[in-house]
Coordinates of N, CA and C in Angstrom, one line a residue:
M1238 N -80.5 51.6 41.0 CA -79.1 51.8 41.3 C -78.5 50.4 41.7
S1239 N -79.2 49.7 42.6 CA -78.7 48.4 43.0 C -78.6 47.4 41.8
H1240 N -79.6 47.5 40.8 CA -79.5 46.7 39.6 C -78.3 47.0 38.8
R1241 N -78.0 48.3 38.6 CA -76.8 48.7 37.9 C -75.5 48.1 38.6
Y1242 N -75.5 48.2 39.9 CA -74.4 47.8 40.7 C -74.2 46.3 40.5
S1243 N -75.3 45.5 40.6 CA -75.2 44.1 40.5 C -74.7 43.6 39.1
Q1244 N -75.1 44.4 38.1 CA -74.6 44.1 36.7 C -73.1 44.4 36.6
A1245 N -72.7 45.5 37.2 CA -71.2 45.9 37.1 C -70.4 44.9 37.9
A1246 N -70.9 44.3 38.9 CA -70.2 43.4 39.8 C -70.0 42.0 39.2
Q1247 N -70.8 41.7 38.2 CA -70.7 40.4 37.6 C -69.4 40.2 36.8
P1248 N -68.8 39.1 36.8 CA -67.6 38.9 36.0 C -67.9 39.0 34.5
A1249 N -67.0 39.5 33.7 CA -67.2 39.7 32.3 C -67.0 38.4 31.6
L1250 N -66.2 37.5 32.1 CA -66.0 36.2 31.4 C -66.7 35.1 32.1
E1251 N -67.4 34.3 31.3 CA -68.0 33.1 31.9 C -66.9 32.1 32.2
P1252 N -67.2 31.1 33.1 CA -66.2 30.1 33.5 C -65.6 29.4 32.3
E1253 N -66.4 29.0 31.3 CA -65.8 28.3 30.1 C -64.9 29.2 29.3
E1254 N -65.3 30.5 29.2 CA -64.5 31.5 28.5 C -63.1 31.7 29.2
L1255 N -63.2 31.8 30.5 CA -62.0 32.0 31.3 C -61.1 30.7 31.2
K1256 N -61.7 29.6 31.2 CA -60.9 28.3 31.0 C -60.2 28.3 29.7
S1257 N -60.9 28.7 28.6 CA -60.4 28.7 27.3 C -59.3 29.7 27.1
W1258 N -59.5 30.9 27.6 CA -58.5 32.0 27.5 C -57.2 31.6 28.3
T1259 N -57.4 31.0 29.5 CA -56.3 30.6 30.3 C -55.5 29.6 29.6
A1260 N -56.1 28.5 29.0 CA -55.4 27.5 28.3 C -54.6 28.0 27.1
N1261 N -55.2 28.9 26.4 CA -54.6 29.5 25.2 C -53.4 30.4 25.7
L1262 N -53.5 31.1 26.8 CA -52.4 32.0 27.2 C -51.3 31.1 27.7
V1263 N -51.6 30.1 28.5 CA -50.5 29.2 29.0 C -49.7 28.6 27.8
Q1264 N -50.5 28.1 26.8 CA -49.8 27.5 25.6 C -49.0 28.5 24.9
Y1265 N -49.5 29.7 24.8 CA -48.8 30.8 24.1 C -47.5 31.1 24.8
L1266 N -47.5 31.3 26.1 CA -46.3 31.7 26.9 C -45.3 30.6 26.9
V1267 N -45.7 29.4 27.1 CA -44.8 28.3 27.1 C -44.1 28.1 25.8
S1268 N -44.9 28.2 24.7 CA -44.3 28.0 23.3 C -43.3 29.1 23.0
H1269 N -43.5 30.3 23.6 CA -42.5 31.4 23.4 C -41.3 31.4 24.3
S1270 N -41.4 30.5 25.3 CA -40.4 30.6 26.4 C -39.0 30.0 26.0
S1271 N -39.0 29.1 25.0 CA -37.8 28.5 24.6 C -36.7 29.5 24.1
S1272 N -37.2 30.5 23.5 CA -36.3 31.6 23.0 C -35.7 32.4 24.1
K1273 N -36.5 32.4 25.2 CA -36.2 33.3 26.4 C -36.3 34.8 26.1
H1274 N -36.9 35.1 25.0 CA -37.2 36.5 24.7 C -38.5 36.9 25.5
P1275 N -38.5 38.1 26.1 CA -39.7 38.5 26.8 C -40.8 38.7 25.9
V1276 N -42.0 38.4 26.4 CA -43.3 38.5 25.6 C -44.0 39.8 26.0
K1277 N -44.3 40.6 25.0 CA -44.9 41.9 25.2 C -46.4 41.6 25.4
R1278 N -47.0 42.4 26.3 CA -48.5 42.3 26.4 C -49.2 42.6 25.1
S1279 N -48.7 43.6 24.3 CA -49.3 43.9 23.1 C -49.2 42.8 22.1
D1280 N -48.2 41.9 22.2 CA -48.1 40.8 21.3 C -49.1 39.7 21.7
I1281 N -49.4 39.6 23.0 CA -50.4 38.6 23.5 C -51.7 39.0 22.9
T1282 N -52.1 40.3 23.1 CA -53.5 40.7 22.6 C -53.6 40.7 21.1
K1283 N -52.4 40.9 20.4 CA -52.4 40.8 19.0 C -52.6 39.4 18.5
D1284 N -52.0 38.5 19.1 CA -52.0 37.1 18.6 C -53.2 36.3 19.2
L1285 N -53.6 36.6 20.4 CA -54.7 35.8 21.0 C -56.1 36.5 21.0
G1286 N -56.1 37.8 20.8 CA -57.3 38.6 20.8 C -57.3 39.6 21.9
R1287 N -58.1 40.5 21.8 CA -58.1 41.6 22.7 C -59.1 41.4 23.9
L1288 N -58.7 41.7 25.1 CA -59.5 41.7 26.3 C -59.4 43.0 26.9
N1289 N -60.5 43.4 27.7 CA -60.4 44.7 28.4 C -59.4 44.4 29.6
G1290 N -58.9 45.5 30.2 CA -57.9 45.4 31.2 C -58.2 44.5 32.3
R1291 N -59.4 44.6 32.8 CA -59.8 43.8 34.0 C -59.8 42.3 33.6
D1292 N -60.4 41.9 32.5 CA -60.4 40.5 32.1 C -59.0 40.0 31.8
F1293 N -58.2 40.8 31.2 CA -56.8 40.4 30.9 C -56.1 40.0 32.2
E1294 N -56.3 40.8 33.2 CA -55.6 40.6 34.5 C -56.2 39.3 35.2
V1295 N -57.5 39.0 35.0 CA -58.1 37.8 35.5 C -57.5 36.6 34.8
V1296 N -57.4 36.6 33.5 CA -56.8 35.5 32.7 C -55.4 35.3 33.1
L1297 N -54.6 36.4 33.2 CA -53.2 36.4 33.5 C -53.0 35.7 34.9
K1298 N -53.8 36.1 35.8 CA -53.7 35.5 37.2 C -54.0 34.0 37.2
A1299 N -55.0 33.6 36.4 CA -55.3 32.2 36.3 C -54.2 31.4 35.6
A1300 N -53.6 32.0 34.5 CA -52.5 31.3 33.8 C -51.3 31.2 34.7
K1301 N -51.0 32.3 35.5 CA -49.9 32.2 36.4 C -50.0 31.1 37.4
K1302 N -51.2 31.0 37.9 CA -51.5 29.9 38.9 C -51.4 28.5 38.3
A1303 N -51.9 28.4 37.1 CA -51.8 27.1 36.4 C -50.4 26.7 36.1
M1304 N -49.6 27.6 35.6 CA -48.2 27.3 35.3 C -47.4 26.9 36.5
A1305 N -47.7 27.6 37.6 CA -46.9 27.4 38.8 C -47.2 26.0 39.4
E1306 N -48.5 25.6 39.4 CA -49.0 24.4 40.0 C -48.7 23.2 39.1
V1307 N -48.9 23.3 37.8 CA -48.8 22.2 36.9 C -47.4 22.0 36.3
L1308 N -46.8 23.2 35.9 CA -45.6 23.1 35.1 C -44.3 23.5 35.9
G1309 N -44.5 24.0 37.1 CA -43.4 24.5 37.9 C -42.7 25.7 37.4
L1310 N -43.5 26.6 36.7 CA -43.0 27.8 36.1 C -43.5 29.0 36.8
K1311 N -42.7 30.0 36.9 CA -43.1 31.3 37.5 C -43.2 32.3 36.5
L1312 N -44.4 33.0 36.4 CA -44.6 34.0 35.4 C -44.3 35.4 36.1
V1313 N -43.4 36.1 35.5 CA -42.9 37.4 36.1 C -43.2 38.5 35.1
A1314 N -43.8 39.6 35.6 CA -44.1 40.8 34.8 C -43.0 41.8 35.0
L1315 N -42.4 42.4 34.0 CA -41.4 43.4 34.1 C -41.7 44.6 33.2
E1316 N -41.2 45.8 33.7 CA -41.4 47.0 32.9 C -40.2 47.1 31.9
Q1317 N -40.5 47.3 30.7 CA -39.5 47.5 29.7 C -39.8 48.8 28.9
G1318 N -39.1 49.9 29.2 CA -39.5 51.1 28.5 C -40.9 51.6 29.0
N1319 N -41.8 51.8 28.1 CA -43.2 52.2 28.5 C -44.1 51.1 28.4
S1320 N -43.7 49.8 28.2 CA -44.6 48.7 28.1 C -44.2 47.6 29.1
K1321 N -45.2 46.7 29.2 CA -45.0 45.6 30.2 C -44.7 44.3 29.4
V1322 N -43.7 43.6 29.9 CA -43.3 42.3 29.2 C -43.3 41.2 30.3
Y1323 N -43.4 39.9 29.8 CA -43.5 38.8 30.7 C -42.4 37.7 30.3
I1324 N -41.9 37.1 31.4 CA -40.9 36.1 31.2 C -41.3 34.9 32.1
L1325 N -40.8 33.7 31.7 CA -41.1 32.5 32.6 C -39.8 32.1 33.2
L1326 N -39.8 31.8 34.5 CA -38.7 31.3 35.2 C -39.0 29.9 35.8
S1327 N -38.0 29.1 36.0 CA -38.3 27.8 36.7 C -38.4 28.0 38.2
S1328 N -39.4 27.4 38.8 CA -39.6 27.5 40.2 C -38.6 26.8 41.0
C1329 N -37.8 25.9 40.3 CA -36.8 25.1 41.0 C -35.5 25.8 41.2
G1330 N -35.4 27.0 40.6 CA -34.1 27.7 40.8 C -33.1 27.3 39.7
P1331 N -31.9 27.8 39.8 CA -30.9 27.5 38.7 C -30.5 26.1 38.7
Q1332 N -30.2 25.6 37.5 CA -29.8 24.2 37.3 C -28.3 24.1 37.5
S1333 N -27.8 22.9 37.8 CA -26.4 22.7 37.7 C -26.0 22.5 36.3
L1334 N -24.7 22.7 36.0 CA -24.2 22.7 34.6 C -24.5 21.3 34.0
D1335 N -24.4 20.3 34.7 CA -24.7 18.9 34.2 C -26.1 18.7 33.8
A1336 N -27.0 19.5 34.4 CA -28.5 19.3 34.1 C -28.9 20.1 32.9
V1337 N -28.1 21.0 32.4 CA -28.4 21.8 31.3 C -28.3 21.0 30.0
P1338 N -29.3 21.0 29.1 CA -29.3 20.2 27.9 C -28.0 20.5 27.1
K1339 N -27.4 19.5 26.5 CA -26.1 19.6 25.8 C -26.1 20.7 24.8
D1340 N -27.2 20.9 24.0 CA -27.2 21.9 23.0 C -27.3 23.3 23.5
E1341 N -27.7 23.5 24.8 CA -27.8 24.8 25.4 C -26.5 25.1 26.2
R1342 N -25.7 24.1 26.6 CA -24.7 24.2 27.6 C -23.7 25.3 27.2
K1343 N -23.3 25.3 25.9 CA -22.3 26.3 25.5 C -22.7 27.7 25.7
H1344 N -24.0 28.0 25.5 CA -24.5 29.4 25.7 C -24.6 29.7 27.2
V1345 N -24.9 28.7 28.0 CA -25.0 28.9 29.4 C -23.6 29.2 30.0
V1346 N -22.6 28.4 29.5 CA -21.2 28.6 30.0 C -20.7 30.0 29.6
L1347 N -20.9 30.4 28.4 CA -20.4 31.7 28.0 C -21.1 32.8 28.8
L1348 N -22.4 32.7 29.0 CA -23.2 33.7 29.8 C -22.6 33.7 31.2
M1349 N -22.4 32.6 31.8 CA -21.9 32.6 33.2 C -20.5 33.2 33.3
I1350 N -19.7 33.0 32.3 CA -18.4 33.7 32.3 C -18.5 35.2 32.3
V1351 N -19.4 35.7 31.4 CA -19.6 37.1 31.3 C -20.2 37.7 32.6
L1352 N -21.2 37.0 33.2 CA -21.8 37.4 34.4 C -20.8 37.4 35.5
S1353 N -19.8 36.5 35.5 CA -18.8 36.5 36.6 C -17.9 37.6 36.4
F1354 N -17.5 38.0 35.2 CA -16.7 39.2 35.0 C -17.4 40.5 35.6
I1355 N -18.7 40.6 35.3 CA -19.4 41.7 35.8 C -19.5 41.7 37.3
L1356 N -19.7 40.6 37.9 CA -19.8 40.4 39.3 C -18.5 40.8 40.0
M1357 N -17.3 40.4 39.4 CA -16.0 40.7 39.9 C -15.7 42.2 39.8
R1358 N -16.4 42.9 38.9 CA -16.1 44.3 38.7 C -17.1 45.2 39.5
G1359 N -17.8 44.5 40.4 CA -18.7 45.2 41.3 C -20.1 45.5 40.7
G1360 N -20.5 44.8 39.7 CA -21.8 45.0 39.1 C -21.9 45.7 37.8
V1361 N -20.8 46.4 37.4 CA -20.7 47.2 36.2 C -19.3 46.9 35.5
C1362 N -19.4 46.5 34.3 CA -18.1 46.2 33.6 C -18.0 46.9 32.2
R1363 N -17.0 47.6 32.0 CA -16.8 48.3 30.8 C -16.6 47.3 29.6
E1364 N -17.2 47.5 28.5 CA -17.1 46.6 27.4 C -15.7 46.2 27.0
T1365 N -14.8 47.1 27.1 CA -13.4 46.8 26.7 C -12.8 45.8 27.7
H1366 N -13.2 45.8 28.9 CA -12.7 44.8 29.9 C -13.3 43.4 29.6
I1367 N -14.5 43.4 29.1 CA -15.1 42.1 28.8 C -14.4 41.4 27.6
W1368 N -14.1 42.2 26.6 CA -13.4 41.7 25.4 C -12.0 41.3 25.7
K1369 N -11.3 42.1 26.6 CA -10.0 41.8 26.9 C -9.9 40.4 27.7
A1370 N -10.8 40.3 28.6 CA -10.9 39.0 29.4 C -11.2 37.8 28.5
L1371 N -12.1 38.0 27.6 CA -12.5 36.9 26.7 C -11.3 36.6 25.7
E1372 N -10.6 37.6 25.3 CA -9.4 37.4 24.5 C -8.3 36.5 25.3
E1373 N -8.1 36.9 26.5 CA -7.1 36.2 27.4 C -7.5 34.7 27.6
M1374 N -8.8 34.4 27.5 CA -9.3 33.0 27.6 C -9.4 32.4 26.2
N1375 N -8.9 33.1 25.2 CA -9.0 32.6 23.8 C -10.4 32.3 23.3
I1376 N -11.4 33.0 23.8 CA -12.7 32.9 23.4 C -13.1 33.8 22.2
V1377 N -12.4 35.0 22.2 CA -12.6 35.9 21.1 C -11.2 36.3 20.6
K1378 N -11.1 36.7 19.4 CA -9.9 37.3 18.8 C -10.0 38.8 18.8
A1379 N -8.9 39.4 18.4 CA -8.9 40.9 18.2 C -10.0 41.3 17.2
E1380 N -10.2 40.5 16.2 CA -11.3 40.7 15.2 C -12.5 39.9 15.8
R1381 N -13.4 40.6 16.4 CA -14.4 39.9 17.2 C -15.5 39.2 16.4
K1382 N -15.5 39.4 15.1 CA -16.5 38.8 14.3 C -16.1 37.3 13.9
V1383 N -14.9 36.9 14.2 CA -14.4 35.6 14.0 C -15.2 34.6 14.9
L1384 N -15.7 33.5 14.3 CA -16.5 32.6 15.0 C -15.6 31.7 15.9
H1385 N -16.1 31.4 17.1 CA -15.4 30.5 18.0 C -15.9 29.1 17.6
P1386 N -15.0 28.1 17.6 CA -15.4 26.7 17.2 C -16.4 26.1 18.1
Y1387 N -16.5 26.5 19.4 CA -17.4 26.0 20.3 C -18.6 26.9 20.5
F1388 N -18.3 28.2 20.9 CA -19.4 29.1 21.2 C -20.1 29.7 20.0
G1389 N -19.4 29.8 18.9 CA -20.0 30.4 17.7 C -19.8 31.9 17.7
D1390 N -20.8 32.6 17.4 CA -20.7 34.1 17.2 C -20.8 34.7 18.6
V1391 N -19.6 34.8 19.3 CA -19.6 35.4 20.6 C -20.0 36.8 20.7
Y1392 N -19.6 37.6 19.7 CA -20.0 39.0 19.7 C -21.5 39.2 19.7
R1393 N -22.2 38.4 18.8 CA -23.6 38.5 18.7 C -24.3 38.0 20.0
L1394 N -23.8 36.9 20.5 CA -24.4 36.4 21.7 C -24.3 37.4 22.9
V1395 N -23.2 38.0 23.1 CA -23.0 38.9 24.2 C -23.7 40.3 24.0
T1396 N -23.6 40.8 22.8 CA -24.2 42.2 22.7 C -25.6 42.2 22.2
Q1397 N -26.1 41.0 21.7 CA -27.5 41.0 21.2 C -28.4 40.0 21.9
D1398 N -28.0 38.7 21.7 CA -28.9 37.6 22.2 C -29.1 37.7 23.7
Y1399 N -28.0 37.8 24.5 CA -28.2 37.8 26.0 C -28.9 39.1 26.4
V1400 N -28.7 40.2 25.7 CA -29.4 41.4 26.0 C -30.9 41.3 25.7
R1401 N -31.2 40.8 24.6 CA -32.6 40.6 24.2 C -33.3 39.7 25.2
Q1402 N -32.6 38.7 25.7 CA -33.2 37.7 26.6 C -33.2 38.3 28.1
L1403 N -32.7 39.5 28.2 CA -32.7 40.2 29.5 C -31.7 39.6 30.5
Y1404 N -30.7 38.8 30.0 CA -29.7 38.4 30.9 C -28.6 39.5 31.1
L1405 N -28.4 40.3 30.1 CA -27.5 41.4 30.2 C -28.1 42.7 29.9
E1406 N -27.6 43.8 30.5 CA -27.9 45.2 30.1 C -26.7 45.7 29.4
Y1407 N -26.9 46.3 28.3 CA -25.7 46.8 27.5 C -26.1 48.3 27.2
T1408 N -25.5 49.2 28.0 CA -25.8 50.6 27.9 C -24.7 51.5 27.5
K1409 N -25.0 52.4 26.6 CA -24.0 53.4 26.1 C -23.7 54.4 27.2
V1410 N -22.4 54.6 27.3 CA -21.9 55.6 28.3 C -22.1 57.0 27.7
V1411 N -22.7 57.9 28.4 CA -23.1 59.2 27.9 C -21.9 60.1 27.7
A1412 N -21.9 60.9 26.6 CA -20.9 61.9 26.4 C -19.5 61.4 26.3
V1413 N -19.3 60.3 25.6 CA -18.0 59.7 25.4 C -17.8 59.5 23.9
D1414 N -16.7 59.9 23.4 CA -16.5 59.8 21.9 C -15.0 59.2 21.7
P1415 N -14.8 58.1 21.1 CA -15.8 57.3 20.4 C -16.7 56.6 21.5
P1416 N -17.9 56.1 21.0 CA -18.9 55.6 22.0 C -18.4 54.3 22.6
I1417 N -18.6 54.1 23.9 CA -18.3 52.9 24.6 C -19.5 52.4 25.4
H1418 N -19.5 51.2 25.8 CA -20.7 50.6 26.5 C -20.3 50.0 27.8
D1419 N -21.2 49.9 28.7 CA -21.1 49.2 30.0 C -22.0 48.0 30.0
F1420 N -21.6 46.9 30.6 CA -22.4 45.7 30.8 C -22.9 45.7 32.3
R1421 N -24.1 45.3 32.5 CA -24.6 45.0 33.9 C -25.5 43.7 33.8
W1422 N -25.7 43.1 34.9 CA -26.7 42.0 34.9 C -28.0 42.5 34.5
G1423 N -28.7 41.7 33.7 CA -30.1 42.1 33.2 C -31.1 41.6 34.3
K1424 N -32.3 42.0 34.0 CA -33.4 41.7 35.0 C -33.6 40.2 35.1
R1425 N -33.5 39.4 34.0 CA -33.7 38.0 34.1 C -32.6 37.4 34.9
A1426 N -31.4 37.8 34.7 CA -30.2 37.3 35.4 C -30.4 37.5 36.9
E1427 N -30.9 38.7 37.3 CA -31.1 39.0 38.7 C -32.1 38.1 39.4
L1428 N -33.1 37.7 38.6 CA -34.2 36.9 39.1 C -33.9 35.4 39.0
E1429 N -33.1 35.0 38.0 CA -32.9 33.6 37.7 C -31.6 33.0 38.2
V1430 N -30.6 33.9 38.3 CA -29.2 33.4 38.6 C -28.7 34.0 39.9
S1431 N -28.2 33.1 40.8 CA -27.7 33.6 42.1 C -26.2 33.8 41.9
Q1432 N -25.6 34.7 42.7 CA -24.2 35.0 42.6 C -23.4 33.7 42.9
K1433 N -23.9 32.9 43.9 CA -23.2 31.7 44.2 C -23.2 30.7 43.0
A1434 N -24.3 30.7 42.2 CA -24.3 29.8 41.0 C -23.3 30.3 40.0
V1435 N -23.1 31.6 39.9 CA -22.2 32.1 38.9 C -20.7 31.7 39.3
V1436 N -20.4 31.8 40.6 CA -19.1 31.4 41.0 C -18.9 29.9 40.8
E1437 N -19.9 29.1 41.1 CA -19.8 27.6 40.9 C -19.6 27.3 39.4
Y1438 N -20.4 28.0 38.5 CA -20.3 27.7 37.1 C -18.9 28.1 36.6
A1439 N -18.4 29.2 37.1 CA -17.1 29.7 36.6 C -16.0 28.7 37.0
C1440 N -16.2 28.0 38.2 CA -15.2 27.0 38.6 C -15.3 25.8 37.8
E1441 N -16.5 25.5 37.3 CA -16.7 24.2 36.5 C -16.3 24.4 35.1
V1442 N -16.1 25.6 34.6 CA -15.9 25.9 33.2 C -14.7 25.1 32.6
S1443 N -15.0 24.4 31.5 CA -13.9 23.8 30.8 C -14.2 24.0 29.3
I1444 N -13.4 24.8 28.6 CA -13.7 25.2 27.3 C -13.0 24.3 26.3
P1445 N -13.8 23.6 25.4 CA -13.2 22.7 24.4 C -12.2 23.4 23.5

């Protein structure tokens, strides 16, 4: 019995295996972080190979530690439906608008505008209010599919891209015809963006 117990207690991964798996997982997560789309656990095992549940958690813990200490990144696990997904956040907190890369700035500005609308509405904002406010700022037209010269496809960014990145929740209101939607802060926004930062961004906004 003691022999069986000692075998069961041994780690399934050798040190070199753990090191290799950890390096591969760190590289995988970092390479996927630029899109800001959450990474599914099923995608990790599909692309990197399958590990049993205990070994996966050991590798994940090692990768989380390495990214925090070396890269200043925080690995966060979230529940999405019936599956688990992972996102990376900066340990340094939100950046000032000047620190955001120029090619990303327009998307950050638009996101902060929308988050500020939701914040001012008490955390939930009807879709019609979002579009009306954006129209008043000349960011969208009555025909929402018209591209903005600076922001581009605002409708797609707000209803698809920010939602997929978990910055926004876009939920259908039950039992309403024609269908309407509400916006809320998404899980990434709650973790990554402070309300103070939203107010500061909104004050800095200058739309070309």
